Amino acid sequence: MPPKRLLPALLAISLLALSGCGPHIDYAKFDPRCKDWNGANSHGRYDANFAATDPDVETYYEYFACLYSTSSKIASELKFAYFAKHADEFLAIAPAKLARTRSDVETLALSQILAFIQLSRSAQVASNKEVMQAWGKALDSIKSYHFQRLAYKAYFQVR
């Protein structure tokens, strides 16, 4: 049986979770469509048909970054295959995205995308000096040790 002081704390946490109060998502950081992509209750949902509409690489990246950054439970459902199919187009915008990441999570997502492109042999990320230089700078700006470790793991898979 938990100590008497712990019960009120557990009750408060349970009530917060049940009432839907949790981390607030600052949608101002993202594409204006992010809130719609996340759904009415901000729980995120991956729409497999979205990629099937073959959106331009900028739109798909914003969709991916929105869901990856705002809904941790959906990150595993997101598909990297789109980026492999559009590798050259993505590598053209990657340096700008790496220079202006909105969070450590986004830098991690970019790292995973670039590693996927390299490992799927869709394009040679490692030989793109502009991308590799921007990627290195982005990694240095990650504040979270956990995200930095994971992002560097992806980086060293490419290098």
Short mmCIF file of N, CA and C in Angstrom, two decimals:
data_model
loop_
_atom_site.label_atom_id
_atom_site.label_comp_id
_atom_site.label_asym_id
_atom_site.label_seq_id
_atom_site.Cartn_x
_atom_site.Cartn_y
_atom_site.Cartn_z
N MET A 1 0.84 -1.18 0.00
CA MET A 1 0.00 0.00 0.00
C MET A 1 0.89 1.24 0.00
N PRO A 2 0.64 2.20 -0.91
CA PRO A 2 1.48 3.39 -0.98
C PRO A 2 1.30 4.28 0.25
N PRO A 3 2.34 5.05 0.59
CA PRO A 3 2.24 5.97 1.71
C PRO A 3 1.09 6.97 1.49
N LYS A 4 0.57 7.49 2.62
CA LYS A 4 -0.59 8.39 2.54
C LYS A 4 -0.29 9.65 1.75
N ARG A 5 0.93 10.13 1.77
CA ARG A 5 1.28 11.36 1.02
C ARG A 5 1.31 11.12 -0.48
N LEU A 6 1.56 9.90 -0.86
CA LEU A 6 1.67 9.57 -2.28
C LEU A 6 0.30 9.47 -2.95
N LEU A 7 -0.70 9.09 -2.20
CA LEU A 7 -2.04 8.93 -2.78
C LEU A 7 -2.58 10.21 -3.41
N PRO A 8 -2.52 11.36 -2.72
CA PRO A 8 -3.03 12.59 -3.37
C PRO A 8 -2.27 12.92 -4.66
N ALA A 9 -0.97 12.69 -4.67
CA ALA A 9 -0.18 12.98 -5.87
C ALA A 9 -0.59 12.06 -7.02
N LEU A 10 -0.75 10.77 -6.72
CA LEU A 10 -1.18 9.83 -7.75
C LEU A 10 -2.57 10.16 -8.27
N LEU A 11 -3.45 10.56 -7.37
CA LEU A 11 -4.80 10.94 -7.76
C LEU A 11 -4.78 12.16 -8.68
N ALA A 12 -3.97 13.15 -8.32
CA ALA A 12 -3.87 14.37 -9.15
C ALA A 12 -3.34 14.05 -10.54
N ILE A 13 -2.32 13.21 -10.60
CA ILE A 13 -1.75 12.84 -11.91
C ILE A 13 -2.78 12.07 -12.73
N SER A 14 -3.49 11.18 -12.10
CA SER A 14 -4.52 10.40 -12.80
C SER A 14 -5.61 11.29 -13.35
N LEU A 15 -6.04 12.26 -12.54
CA LEU A 15 -7.09 13.17 -13.00
C LEU A 15 -6.62 14.02 -14.17
N LEU A 16 -5.37 14.48 -14.11
CA LEU A 16 -4.84 15.25 -15.23
C LEU A 16 -4.81 14.41 -16.51
N ALA A 17 -4.37 13.18 -16.39
CA ALA A 17 -4.31 12.30 -17.56
C ALA A 17 -5.70 12.03 -18.11
N LEU A 18 -6.65 11.78 -17.24
CA LEU A 18 -8.02 11.50 -17.69
C LEU A 18 -8.71 12.72 -18.29
N SER A 19 -8.36 13.90 -17.81
CA SER A 19 -9.03 15.10 -18.31
C SER A 19 -8.44 15.58 -19.62
N GLY A 20 -7.36 14.94 -20.06
CA GLY A 20 -6.77 15.33 -21.34
C GLY A 20 -5.77 16.46 -21.22
N CYS A 21 -5.51 16.90 -20.01
CA CYS A 21 -4.51 17.94 -19.81
C CYS A 21 -3.15 17.29 -19.89
N GLY A 22 -2.34 17.78 -20.72
CA GLY A 22 -1.01 17.23 -20.88
C GLY A 22 -0.14 18.30 -21.51
N PRO A 23 0.93 17.89 -22.10
CA PRO A 23 1.81 18.87 -22.72
C PRO A 23 1.07 19.65 -23.81
N HIS A 24 1.23 20.93 -23.79
CA HIS A 24 0.59 21.79 -24.78
C HIS A 24 1.45 21.81 -26.04
N ILE A 25 0.82 21.71 -27.18
CA ILE A 25 1.54 21.74 -28.45
C ILE A 25 1.47 23.16 -28.99
N ASP A 26 2.63 23.74 -29.24
CA ASP A 26 2.69 25.09 -29.80
C ASP A 26 2.67 24.96 -31.33
N TYR A 27 1.47 25.05 -31.89
CA TYR A 27 1.32 24.88 -33.33
C TYR A 27 1.91 26.03 -34.14
N ALA A 28 2.24 27.12 -33.50
CA ALA A 28 2.83 28.26 -34.21
C ALA A 28 4.18 27.88 -34.82
N LYS A 29 4.85 26.88 -34.27
CA LYS A 29 6.15 26.45 -34.79
C LYS A 29 6.03 25.67 -36.09
N PHE A 30 4.85 25.14 -36.36
CA PHE A 30 4.68 24.21 -37.47
C PHE A 30 3.88 24.80 -38.62
N ASP A 31 3.81 24.03 -39.67
CA ASP A 31 2.98 24.36 -40.82
C ASP A 31 1.55 24.63 -40.33
N PRO A 32 0.86 25.62 -40.91
CA PRO A 32 -0.51 25.92 -40.46
C PRO A 32 -1.46 24.73 -40.53
N ARG A 33 -1.14 23.74 -41.35
CA ARG A 33 -2.00 22.56 -41.47
C ARG A 33 -1.76 21.51 -40.38
N CYS A 34 -0.76 21.72 -39.55
CA CYS A 34 -0.37 20.73 -38.55
C CYS A 34 -1.51 20.37 -37.61
N LYS A 35 -2.26 21.35 -37.16
CA LYS A 35 -3.35 21.07 -36.23
C LYS A 35 -4.39 20.15 -36.88
N ASP A 36 -4.68 20.39 -38.15
CA ASP A 36 -5.62 19.52 -38.86
C ASP A 36 -5.05 18.11 -39.03
N TRP A 37 -3.76 18.04 -39.37
CA TRP A 37 -3.12 16.74 -39.54
C TRP A 37 -3.13 15.95 -38.23
N ASN A 38 -3.05 16.65 -37.12
CA ASN A 38 -3.04 16.01 -35.81
C ASN A 38 -4.41 15.56 -35.36
N GLY A 39 -5.43 16.12 -35.92
CA GLY A 39 -6.79 15.76 -35.52
C GLY A 39 -7.32 16.69 -34.45
N ALA A 40 -8.60 16.61 -34.23
CA ALA A 40 -9.29 17.51 -33.31
C ALA A 40 -8.77 17.41 -31.88
N ASN A 41 -8.36 16.22 -31.46
CA ASN A 41 -7.93 16.06 -30.08
C ASN A 41 -6.41 16.01 -29.94
N SER A 42 -5.68 16.38 -30.98
CA SER A 42 -4.21 16.44 -30.97
C SER A 42 -3.56 15.11 -30.64
N HIS A 43 -4.19 14.02 -30.99
CA HIS A 43 -3.59 12.71 -30.73
C HIS A 43 -2.81 12.20 -31.93
N GLY A 44 -2.85 12.90 -33.04
CA GLY A 44 -2.09 12.49 -34.20
C GLY A 44 -2.63 11.23 -34.84
N ARG A 45 -2.54 11.20 -36.13
CA ARG A 45 -2.95 10.00 -36.86
C ARG A 45 -2.21 10.01 -38.18
N TYR A 46 -1.63 8.90 -38.51
CA TYR A 46 -0.94 8.79 -39.79
C TYR A 46 -1.95 8.37 -40.83
N ASP A 47 -2.00 9.11 -41.91
CA ASP A 47 -2.92 8.81 -42.99
C ASP A 47 -2.11 8.22 -44.15
N ALA A 48 -2.19 6.93 -44.32
CA ALA A 48 -1.44 6.26 -45.37
C ALA A 48 -1.79 6.80 -46.76
N ASN A 49 -2.98 7.31 -46.91
CA ASN A 49 -3.39 7.86 -48.20
C ASN A 49 -2.73 9.20 -48.52
N PHE A 50 -2.21 9.87 -47.48
CA PHE A 50 -1.58 11.17 -47.71
C PHE A 50 -0.38 11.04 -48.65
N ALA A 51 0.49 10.08 -48.38
CA ALA A 51 1.65 9.87 -49.25
C ALA A 51 1.22 9.40 -50.63
N ALA A 52 0.12 8.67 -50.70
CA ALA A 52 -0.38 8.16 -51.98
C ALA A 52 -0.82 9.29 -52.91
N THR A 53 -1.14 10.45 -52.33
CA THR A 53 -1.52 11.60 -53.17
C THR A 53 -0.29 12.23 -53.81
N ASP A 54 0.90 11.71 -53.46
CA ASP A 54 2.19 12.17 -53.97
C ASP A 54 2.36 13.69 -53.80
N PRO A 55 2.30 14.16 -52.55
CA PRO A 55 2.51 15.60 -52.32
C PRO A 55 3.94 15.98 -52.65
N ASP A 56 4.19 17.26 -52.83
CA ASP A 56 5.56 17.70 -53.06
C ASP A 56 6.38 17.43 -51.81
N VAL A 57 7.69 17.37 -51.95
CA VAL A 57 8.56 16.97 -50.85
C VAL A 57 8.48 17.93 -49.66
N GLU A 58 8.31 19.19 -49.91
CA GLU A 58 8.18 20.18 -48.83
C GLU A 58 6.93 19.91 -47.99
N THR A 59 5.81 19.65 -48.66
CA THR A 59 4.55 19.37 -47.96
C THR A 59 4.65 18.08 -47.17
N TYR A 60 5.20 17.02 -47.77
CA TYR A 60 5.31 15.75 -47.04
C TYR A 60 6.24 15.89 -45.85
N TYR A 61 7.34 16.64 -46.02
CA TYR A 61 8.26 16.83 -44.90
C TYR A 61 7.55 17.55 -43.75
N GLU A 62 6.79 18.59 -44.06
CA GLU A 62 6.07 19.32 -43.00
C GLU A 62 5.05 18.42 -42.31
N TYR A 63 4.38 17.58 -43.08
CA TYR A 63 3.43 16.61 -42.53
C TYR A 63 4.17 15.66 -41.59
N PHE A 64 5.28 15.13 -42.07
CA PHE A 64 6.09 14.20 -41.30
C PHE A 64 6.60 14.86 -40.02
N ALA A 65 7.17 16.06 -40.15
CA ALA A 65 7.73 16.77 -38.99
C ALA A 65 6.65 17.09 -37.97
N CYS A 66 5.48 17.48 -38.44
CA CYS A 66 4.35 17.78 -37.55
C CYS A 66 3.99 16.57 -36.72
N LEU A 67 3.73 15.45 -37.36
CA LEU A 67 3.31 14.25 -36.64
C LEU A 67 4.43 13.66 -35.79
N TYR A 68 5.63 13.67 -36.32
CA TYR A 68 6.77 13.11 -35.58
C TYR A 68 7.05 13.92 -34.32
N SER A 69 6.95 15.23 -34.43
CA SER A 69 7.29 16.11 -33.31
C SER A 69 6.19 16.26 -32.28
N THR A 70 4.95 16.07 -32.67
CA THR A 70 3.84 16.34 -31.75
C THR A 70 3.17 15.10 -31.20
N SER A 71 3.45 13.95 -31.76
CA SER A 71 2.77 12.74 -31.33
C SER A 71 3.74 11.57 -31.28
N SER A 72 4.34 11.35 -30.12
CA SER A 72 5.37 10.33 -30.01
C SER A 72 4.84 8.93 -30.35
N LYS A 73 3.58 8.68 -30.08
CA LYS A 73 3.06 7.34 -30.34
C LYS A 73 2.93 7.04 -31.82
N ILE A 74 2.93 8.06 -32.64
CA ILE A 74 2.75 7.84 -34.07
C ILE A 74 4.09 7.76 -34.82
N ALA A 75 5.18 8.12 -34.16
CA ALA A 75 6.47 8.18 -34.85
C ALA A 75 6.82 6.87 -35.53
N SER A 76 6.50 5.75 -34.91
CA SER A 76 6.84 4.46 -35.52
C SER A 76 5.99 4.14 -36.74
N GLU A 77 4.85 4.79 -36.87
CA GLU A 77 3.98 4.54 -38.03
C GLU A 77 4.39 5.35 -39.25
N LEU A 78 5.13 6.43 -39.04
CA LEU A 78 5.49 7.29 -40.15
C LEU A 78 6.39 6.55 -41.13
N LYS A 79 6.20 6.84 -42.37
CA LYS A 79 6.90 6.10 -43.42
C LYS A 79 8.05 6.93 -43.99
N PHE A 80 9.23 6.32 -43.98
CA PHE A 80 10.42 6.95 -44.53
C PHE A 80 10.53 6.69 -46.03
N ALA A 81 9.78 5.74 -46.55
CA ALA A 81 9.90 5.35 -47.95
C ALA A 81 9.67 6.51 -48.90
N TYR A 82 8.78 7.43 -48.52
CA TYR A 82 8.53 8.60 -49.38
C TYR A 82 9.84 9.35 -49.64
N PHE A 83 10.65 9.50 -48.59
CA PHE A 83 11.90 10.26 -48.73
C PHE A 83 12.91 9.51 -49.60
N ALA A 84 12.90 8.19 -49.55
CA ALA A 84 13.79 7.42 -50.41
C ALA A 84 13.37 7.58 -51.87
N LYS A 85 12.08 7.60 -52.11
CA LYS A 85 11.55 7.76 -53.47
C LYS A 85 11.86 9.15 -54.03
N HIS A 86 11.91 10.15 -53.15
CA HIS A 86 12.15 11.54 -53.55
C HIS A 86 13.48 12.05 -52.97
N ALA A 87 14.48 11.18 -52.95
CA ALA A 87 15.75 11.47 -52.27
C ALA A 87 16.43 12.74 -52.79
N ASP A 88 16.55 12.89 -54.09
CA ASP A 88 17.25 14.06 -54.63
C ASP A 88 16.52 15.36 -54.29
N GLU A 89 15.20 15.32 -54.38
CA GLU A 89 14.41 16.51 -54.02
C GLU A 89 14.58 16.84 -52.54
N PHE A 90 14.58 15.80 -51.70
CA PHE A 90 14.72 16.03 -50.26
C PHE A 90 16.11 16.57 -49.93
N LEU A 91 17.13 16.01 -50.55
CA LEU A 91 18.49 16.48 -50.28
C LEU A 91 18.68 17.94 -50.68
N ALA A 92 17.89 18.39 -51.64
CA ALA A 92 17.96 19.81 -52.05
C ALA A 92 17.43 20.74 -50.96
N ILE A 93 16.43 20.29 -50.18
CA ILE A 93 15.88 21.15 -49.13
C ILE A 93 16.46 20.84 -47.75
N ALA A 94 17.16 19.73 -47.62
CA ALA A 94 17.67 19.30 -46.31
C ALA A 94 18.58 20.32 -45.62
N PRO A 95 19.53 20.95 -46.32
CA PRO A 95 20.39 21.91 -45.61
C PRO A 95 19.60 23.06 -44.97
N ALA A 96 18.59 23.55 -45.64
CA ALA A 96 17.77 24.63 -45.07
C ALA A 96 16.97 24.12 -43.87
N LYS A 97 16.45 22.91 -43.96
CA LYS A 97 15.69 22.33 -42.84
C LYS A 97 16.61 22.09 -41.64
N LEU A 98 17.81 21.61 -41.90
CA LEU A 98 18.76 21.36 -40.82
C LEU A 98 19.22 22.66 -40.15
N ALA A 99 19.29 23.72 -40.92
CA ALA A 99 19.72 25.01 -40.36
C ALA A 99 18.66 25.65 -39.48
N ARG A 100 17.40 25.26 -39.66
CA ARG A 100 16.30 25.89 -38.91
C ARG A 100 15.38 24.85 -38.26
N THR A 101 15.96 23.89 -37.56
CA THR A 101 15.11 22.91 -36.90
C THR A 101 14.37 23.58 -35.75
N ARG A 102 13.18 23.10 -35.50
CA ARG A 102 12.31 23.69 -34.48
C ARG A 102 12.48 23.04 -33.12
N SER A 103 13.14 21.88 -33.09
CA SER A 103 13.31 21.17 -31.82
C SER A 103 14.35 20.08 -31.99
N ASP A 104 14.79 19.55 -30.86
CA ASP A 104 15.71 18.40 -30.89
C ASP A 104 15.06 17.21 -31.57
N VAL A 105 13.76 17.05 -31.36
CA VAL A 105 13.03 15.93 -31.97
C VAL A 105 13.07 16.05 -33.49
N GLU A 106 12.91 17.26 -34.00
CA GLU A 106 12.96 17.44 -35.46
C GLU A 106 14.35 17.13 -36.00
N THR A 107 15.39 17.53 -35.27
CA THR A 107 16.75 17.21 -35.70
C THR A 107 16.96 15.71 -35.74
N LEU A 108 16.41 15.01 -34.75
CA LEU A 108 16.48 13.55 -34.75
C LEU A 108 15.74 12.98 -35.96
N ALA A 109 14.56 13.50 -36.24
CA ALA A 109 13.78 13.02 -37.39
C ALA A 109 14.56 13.22 -38.69
N LEU A 110 15.16 14.39 -38.86
CA LEU A 110 15.96 14.65 -40.06
C LEU A 110 17.13 13.67 -40.14
N SER A 111 17.76 13.39 -39.01
CA SER A 111 18.87 12.45 -38.99
C SER A 111 18.43 11.07 -39.42
N GLN A 112 17.28 10.65 -38.95
CA GLN A 112 16.77 9.33 -39.32
C GLN A 112 16.38 9.27 -40.80
N ILE A 113 15.83 10.35 -41.30
CA ILE A 113 15.48 10.40 -42.73
C ILE A 113 16.74 10.29 -43.59
N LEU A 114 17.76 11.08 -43.25
CA LEU A 114 19.00 11.06 -44.03
C LEU A 114 19.68 9.70 -43.97
N ALA A 115 19.68 9.07 -42.80
CA ALA A 115 20.27 7.73 -42.69
C ALA A 115 19.48 6.73 -43.52
N PHE A 116 18.15 6.85 -43.50
CA PHE A 116 17.32 5.95 -44.30
C PHE A 116 17.61 6.10 -45.79
N ILE A 117 17.74 7.33 -46.23
CA ILE A 117 18.04 7.58 -47.65
C ILE A 117 19.37 6.93 -48.02
N GLN A 118 20.39 7.13 -47.19
CA GLN A 118 21.71 6.56 -47.47
C GLN A 118 21.67 5.03 -47.44
N LEU A 119 21.04 4.47 -46.41
CA LEU A 119 21.03 3.01 -46.26
C LEU A 119 20.16 2.31 -47.30
N SER A 120 19.16 3.03 -47.81
CA SER A 120 18.32 2.44 -48.86
C SER A 120 18.96 2.62 -50.24
N ARG A 121 20.07 3.33 -50.27
CA ARG A 121 20.84 3.58 -51.50
C ARG A 121 20.06 4.36 -52.54
N SER A 122 19.15 5.21 -52.06
CA SER A 122 18.38 6.06 -52.96
C SER A 122 19.22 7.22 -53.45
N ALA A 123 20.16 7.64 -52.63
CA ALA A 123 21.07 8.74 -52.97
C ALA A 123 22.28 8.63 -52.05
N GLN A 124 23.35 9.25 -52.44
CA GLN A 124 24.58 9.25 -51.64
C GLN A 124 24.61 10.49 -50.73
N VAL A 125 24.03 10.36 -49.56
CA VAL A 125 24.01 11.46 -48.60
C VAL A 125 25.44 11.80 -48.18
N ALA A 126 26.24 10.78 -47.94
CA ALA A 126 27.60 10.97 -47.44
C ALA A 126 28.46 11.82 -48.37
N SER A 127 28.20 11.77 -49.65
CA SER A 127 29.01 12.55 -50.60
C SER A 127 28.46 13.95 -50.85
N ASN A 128 27.34 14.29 -50.23
CA ASN A 128 26.74 15.63 -50.38
C ASN A 128 27.31 16.52 -49.27
N LYS A 129 28.35 17.28 -49.60
CA LYS A 129 29.07 18.08 -48.60
C LYS A 129 28.17 19.11 -47.93
N GLU A 130 27.28 19.72 -48.67
CA GLU A 130 26.40 20.74 -48.10
C GLU A 130 25.48 20.13 -47.04
N VAL A 131 24.92 18.98 -47.34
CA VAL A 131 24.03 18.30 -46.38
C VAL A 131 24.83 17.85 -45.16
N MET A 132 25.98 17.23 -45.37
CA MET A 132 26.77 16.72 -44.25
C MET A 132 27.24 17.86 -43.33
N GLN A 133 27.61 18.98 -43.92
CA GLN A 133 28.05 20.12 -43.10
C GLN A 133 26.88 20.68 -42.28
N ALA A 134 25.74 20.85 -42.91
CA ALA A 134 24.56 21.35 -42.20
C ALA A 134 24.11 20.37 -41.13
N TRP A 135 24.21 19.09 -41.43
CA TRP A 135 23.82 18.05 -40.48
C TRP A 135 24.72 18.10 -39.24
N GLY A 136 26.03 18.22 -39.46
CA GLY A 136 26.96 18.31 -38.33
C GLY A 136 26.66 19.49 -37.42
N LYS A 137 26.36 20.64 -38.01
CA LYS A 137 26.02 21.83 -37.21
C LYS A 137 24.72 21.62 -36.44
N ALA A 138 23.74 20.99 -37.08
CA ALA A 138 22.46 20.74 -36.41
C ALA A 138 22.65 19.80 -35.22
N LEU A 139 23.49 18.80 -35.38
CA LEU A 139 23.73 17.85 -34.28
C LEU A 139 24.37 18.55 -33.09
N ASP A 140 25.26 19.47 -33.37
CA ASP A 140 25.92 20.21 -32.29
C ASP A 140 24.96 21.09 -31.49
N SER A 141 23.82 21.41 -32.08
CA SER A 141 22.87 22.31 -31.39
C SER A 141 21.83 21.54 -30.56
N ILE A 142 21.84 20.21 -30.61
CA ILE A 142 20.88 19.42 -29.83
C ILE A 142 21.21 19.54 -28.34
N LYS A 143 20.20 19.87 -27.56
CA LYS A 143 20.39 20.05 -26.12
C LYS A 143 20.20 18.75 -25.33
N SER A 144 19.30 17.91 -25.76
CA SER A 144 19.00 16.67 -25.06
C SER A 144 20.06 15.61 -25.36
N TYR A 145 20.66 15.08 -24.32
CA TYR A 145 21.68 14.04 -24.50
C TYR A 145 21.09 12.83 -25.23
N HIS A 146 19.90 12.43 -24.84
CA HIS A 146 19.25 11.26 -25.44
C HIS A 146 19.04 11.44 -26.95
N PHE A 147 18.47 12.58 -27.34
CA PHE A 147 18.23 12.83 -28.76
C PHE A 147 19.55 12.99 -29.52
N GLN A 148 20.52 13.63 -28.88
CA GLN A 148 21.81 13.81 -29.53
C GLN A 148 22.48 12.46 -29.80
N ARG A 149 22.42 11.58 -28.82
CA ARG A 149 23.02 10.25 -28.98
C ARG A 149 22.37 9.49 -30.14
N LEU A 150 21.03 9.54 -30.21
CA LEU A 150 20.32 8.85 -31.29
C LEU A 150 20.61 9.49 -32.66
N ALA A 151 20.67 10.81 -32.70
CA ALA A 151 20.93 11.50 -33.96
C ALA A 151 22.36 11.23 -34.44
N TYR A 152 23.32 11.22 -33.53
CA TYR A 152 24.69 10.91 -33.91
C TYR A 152 24.81 9.47 -34.40
N LYS A 153 24.04 8.57 -33.83
CA LYS A 153 24.06 7.17 -34.29
C LYS A 153 23.66 7.11 -35.77
N ALA A 154 22.61 7.85 -36.15
CA ALA A 154 22.19 7.92 -37.54
C ALA A 154 23.28 8.55 -38.41
N TYR A 155 23.88 9.63 -37.89
CA TYR A 155 24.94 10.33 -38.62
C TYR A 155 26.11 9.41 -38.93
N PHE A 156 26.53 8.63 -37.93
CA PHE A 156 27.69 7.75 -38.13
C PHE A 156 27.35 6.54 -39.00
N GLN A 157 26.07 6.23 -39.17
CA GLN A 157 25.69 5.18 -40.12
C GLN A 157 25.94 5.66 -41.55
N VAL A 158 25.87 6.97 -41.75
CA VAL A 158 26.03 7.55 -43.08
C VAL A 158 27.49 7.86 -43.36
N ARG A 159 28.13 8.45 -42.42
CA ARG A 159 29.51 8.89 -42.60
C ARG A 159 30.43 7.80 -42.84
#
